[in-house]
Amino acid sequence: MRSKKNSRKIVVDDIEYRWRAKGGPGSISVGIWPANDIGPYMMAIFGYDETFVRRPDGYITSNGDQIVITNKIVKRVIDCARQKYGYDPNTKGKQLCLSGDEVEWRDAVRSSSNYL
């Protein structure tokens, strides 16, 4: 059984899923699984798509405006998996890994800017 700890709930087409996002060096990984624990685990990897700026002291740093993973993006990952790969949350199978480029994310919510 997959742990629900620190996961969020989303319902897509009357099917409950759980998801969790984790930031790492250079990317955000999103893990999604059906709450029934039958269907396979899905993962999508997104770049931060952040702006870099030169600070007054000359250092270049992130502006802090990276994308934020929300239910809207998670739903798009699920929809992509179902449409493109025939993902079925009620059938056991191998883990599915999607590139963030397979999912429309350009209208994602952004973190607040730090320097601009």
CSV table of C-alpha atoms in Angstrom, one decimal:
chain,number,residue,atom,x,y,z
A,1,MET,CA,0.0,0.0,0.0
A,2,ARG,CA,1.3,3.4,-0.9
A,3,SER,CA,1.6,6.0,1.9
A,4,LYS,CA,-0.9,8.8,2.0
A,5,LYS,CA,1.4,10.8,4.2
A,6,ASN,CA,2.0,14.2,2.8
A,7,SER,CA,0.0,13.4,-0.3
A,8,ARG,CA,-2.9,15.3,-1.8
A,9,LYS,CA,-6.2,14.1,-3.2
A,10,ILE,CA,-7.6,14.7,-6.6
A,11,VAL,CA,-10.6,13.2,-8.3
A,12,VAL,CA,-10.6,12.9,-12.1
A,13,ASP,CA,-13.6,11.3,-13.9
A,14,ASP,CA,-14.9,10.0,-10.6
A,15,ILE,CA,-11.6,8.2,-9.8
A,16,GLU,CA,-9.7,9.2,-6.7
A,17,TYR,CA,-5.9,9.7,-7.0
A,18,ARG,CA,-3.2,10.7,-4.5
A,19,TRP,CA,-0.2,12.8,-5.5
A,20,ARG,CA,2.9,14.4,-4.2
A,21,ALA,CA,5.5,16.7,-5.7
A,22,LYS,CA,9.1,17.0,-4.7
A,23,GLY,CA,11.7,19.5,-5.8
A,24,GLY,CA,15.2,18.4,-6.6
A,25,PRO,CA,18.2,19.8,-8.3
A,26,GLY,CA,16.9,21.3,-11.6
A,27,SER,CA,13.5,19.6,-11.6
A,28,ILE,CA,10.3,18.8,-9.9
A,29,SER,CA,9.1,15.2,-9.8
A,30,VAL,CA,5.4,14.5,-9.4
A,31,GLY,CA,4.2,11.1,-8.2
A,32,ILE,CA,0.6,10.1,-8.8
A,33,TRP,CA,-1.3,6.9,-8.0
A,34,PRO,CA,-4.9,5.7,-7.8
A,35,ALA,CA,-6.2,5.6,-4.3
A,36,ASN,CA,-7.4,2.1,-4.9
A,37,ASP,CA,-3.8,1.0,-5.0
A,38,ILE,CA,-4.5,-1.2,-8.0
A,39,GLY,CA,-3.3,0.9,-10.9
A,40,PRO,CA,0.4,1.7,-11.5
A,41,TYR,CA,2.3,4.6,-10.2
A,42,MET,CA,2.7,7.6,-12.6
A,43,MET,CA,5.6,10.0,-12.5
A,44,ALA,CA,6.1,13.3,-14.4
A,45,ILE,CA,9.3,15.4,-14.3
A,46,PHE,CA,9.1,19.1,-14.8
A,47,GLY,CA,11.8,21.7,-15.1
A,48,TYR,CA,11.4,24.7,-12.8
A,49,ASP,CA,11.2,27.1,-15.8
A,50,GLU,CA,12.5,30.0,-13.7
A,51,THR,CA,14.0,33.3,-14.5
A,52,PHE,CA,17.6,34.1,-13.5
A,53,VAL,CA,18.6,37.6,-12.6
A,54,ARG,CA,21.8,39.4,-11.7
A,55,ARG,CA,21.7,40.8,-8.2
A,56,PRO,CA,23.3,44.1,-7.2
A,57,ASP,CA,26.3,42.3,-5.8
A,58,GLY,CA,26.9,40.7,-9.3
A,59,TYR,CA,25.8,37.2,-8.5
A,60,ILE,CA,23.3,35.5,-10.7
A,61,THR,CA,20.4,33.8,-8.9
A,62,SER,CA,16.9,32.5,-9.5
A,63,ASN,CA,14.2,35.1,-9.4
A,64,GLY,CA,12.1,32.6,-7.5
A,65,ASP,CA,9.3,32.5,-10.1
A,66,GLN,CA,9.4,28.8,-10.8
A,67,ILE,CA,6.3,26.8,-11.7
A,68,VAL,CA,4.1,25.5,-8.9
A,69,ILE,CA,2.5,22.0,-9.2
A,70,THR,CA,-1.3,22.3,-8.6
A,71,ASN,CA,-4.3,20.0,-9.2
A,72,LYS,CA,-4.6,21.6,-12.7
A,73,ILE,CA,-1.2,20.3,-13.7
A,74,VAL,CA,-1.8,16.9,-12.0
A,75,LYS,CA,-5.1,16.4,-13.8
A,76,ARG,CA,-3.3,17.1,-17.1
A,77,VAL,CA,-0.7,14.5,-16.3
A,78,ILE,CA,-3.4,11.9,-15.6
A,79,ASP,CA,-5.3,12.9,-18.8
A,80,CYS,CA,-2.1,12.6,-20.8
A,81,ALA,CA,-1.3,9.2,-19.3
A,82,ARG,CA,-4.8,7.9,-20.1
A,83,GLN,CA,-5.0,9.3,-23.6
A,84,LYS,CA,-1.5,8.8,-24.9
A,85,TYR,CA,-0.5,5.6,-23.0
A,86,GLY,CA,-3.9,4.0,-22.3
A,87,TYR,CA,-3.3,4.2,-18.5
A,88,ASP,CA,-6.0,2.4,-16.6
A,89,PRO,CA,-6.2,3.0,-12.8
A,90,ASN,CA,-8.0,-0.3,-12.3
A,91,THR,CA,-5.4,-2.5,-14.0
A,92,LYS,CA,-2.1,-3.5,-12.5
A,93,GLY,CA,0.9,-2.5,-14.7
A,94,LYS,CA,4.4,-1.1,-14.8
A,95,GLN,CA,5.2,2.4,-13.5
A,96,LEU,CA,4.6,5.1,-16.1
A,97,CYS,CA,7.1,8.0,-16.4
A,98,LEU,CA,6.2,11.1,-18.4
A,99,SER,CA,8.3,14.0,-19.4
A,100,GLY,CA,6.9,17.4,-18.4
A,101,ASP,CA,7.1,18.3,-22.0
A,102,GLU,CA,4.2,15.9,-22.8
A,103,VAL,CA,1.9,17.9,-20.5
A,104,GLU,CA,0.8,21.5,-21.1
A,105,TRP,CA,2.2,23.5,-18.2
A,106,ARG,CA,2.9,27.0,-19.6
A,107,ASP,CA,-0.1,28.5,-17.8
A,108,ALA,CA,1.0,27.1,-14.5
A,109,VAL,CA,0.9,29.1,-11.3
A,110,ARG,CA,4.2,30.7,-10.5
A,111,SER,CA,6.0,31.3,-7.2
A,112,SER,CA,6.3,34.9,-6.0
A,113,SER,CA,9.3,36.8,-7.4
A,114,ASN,CA,12.1,37.6,-5.0
A,115,TYR,CA,14.2,40.1,-6.9
A,116,LEU,CA,12.3,41.9,-9.6
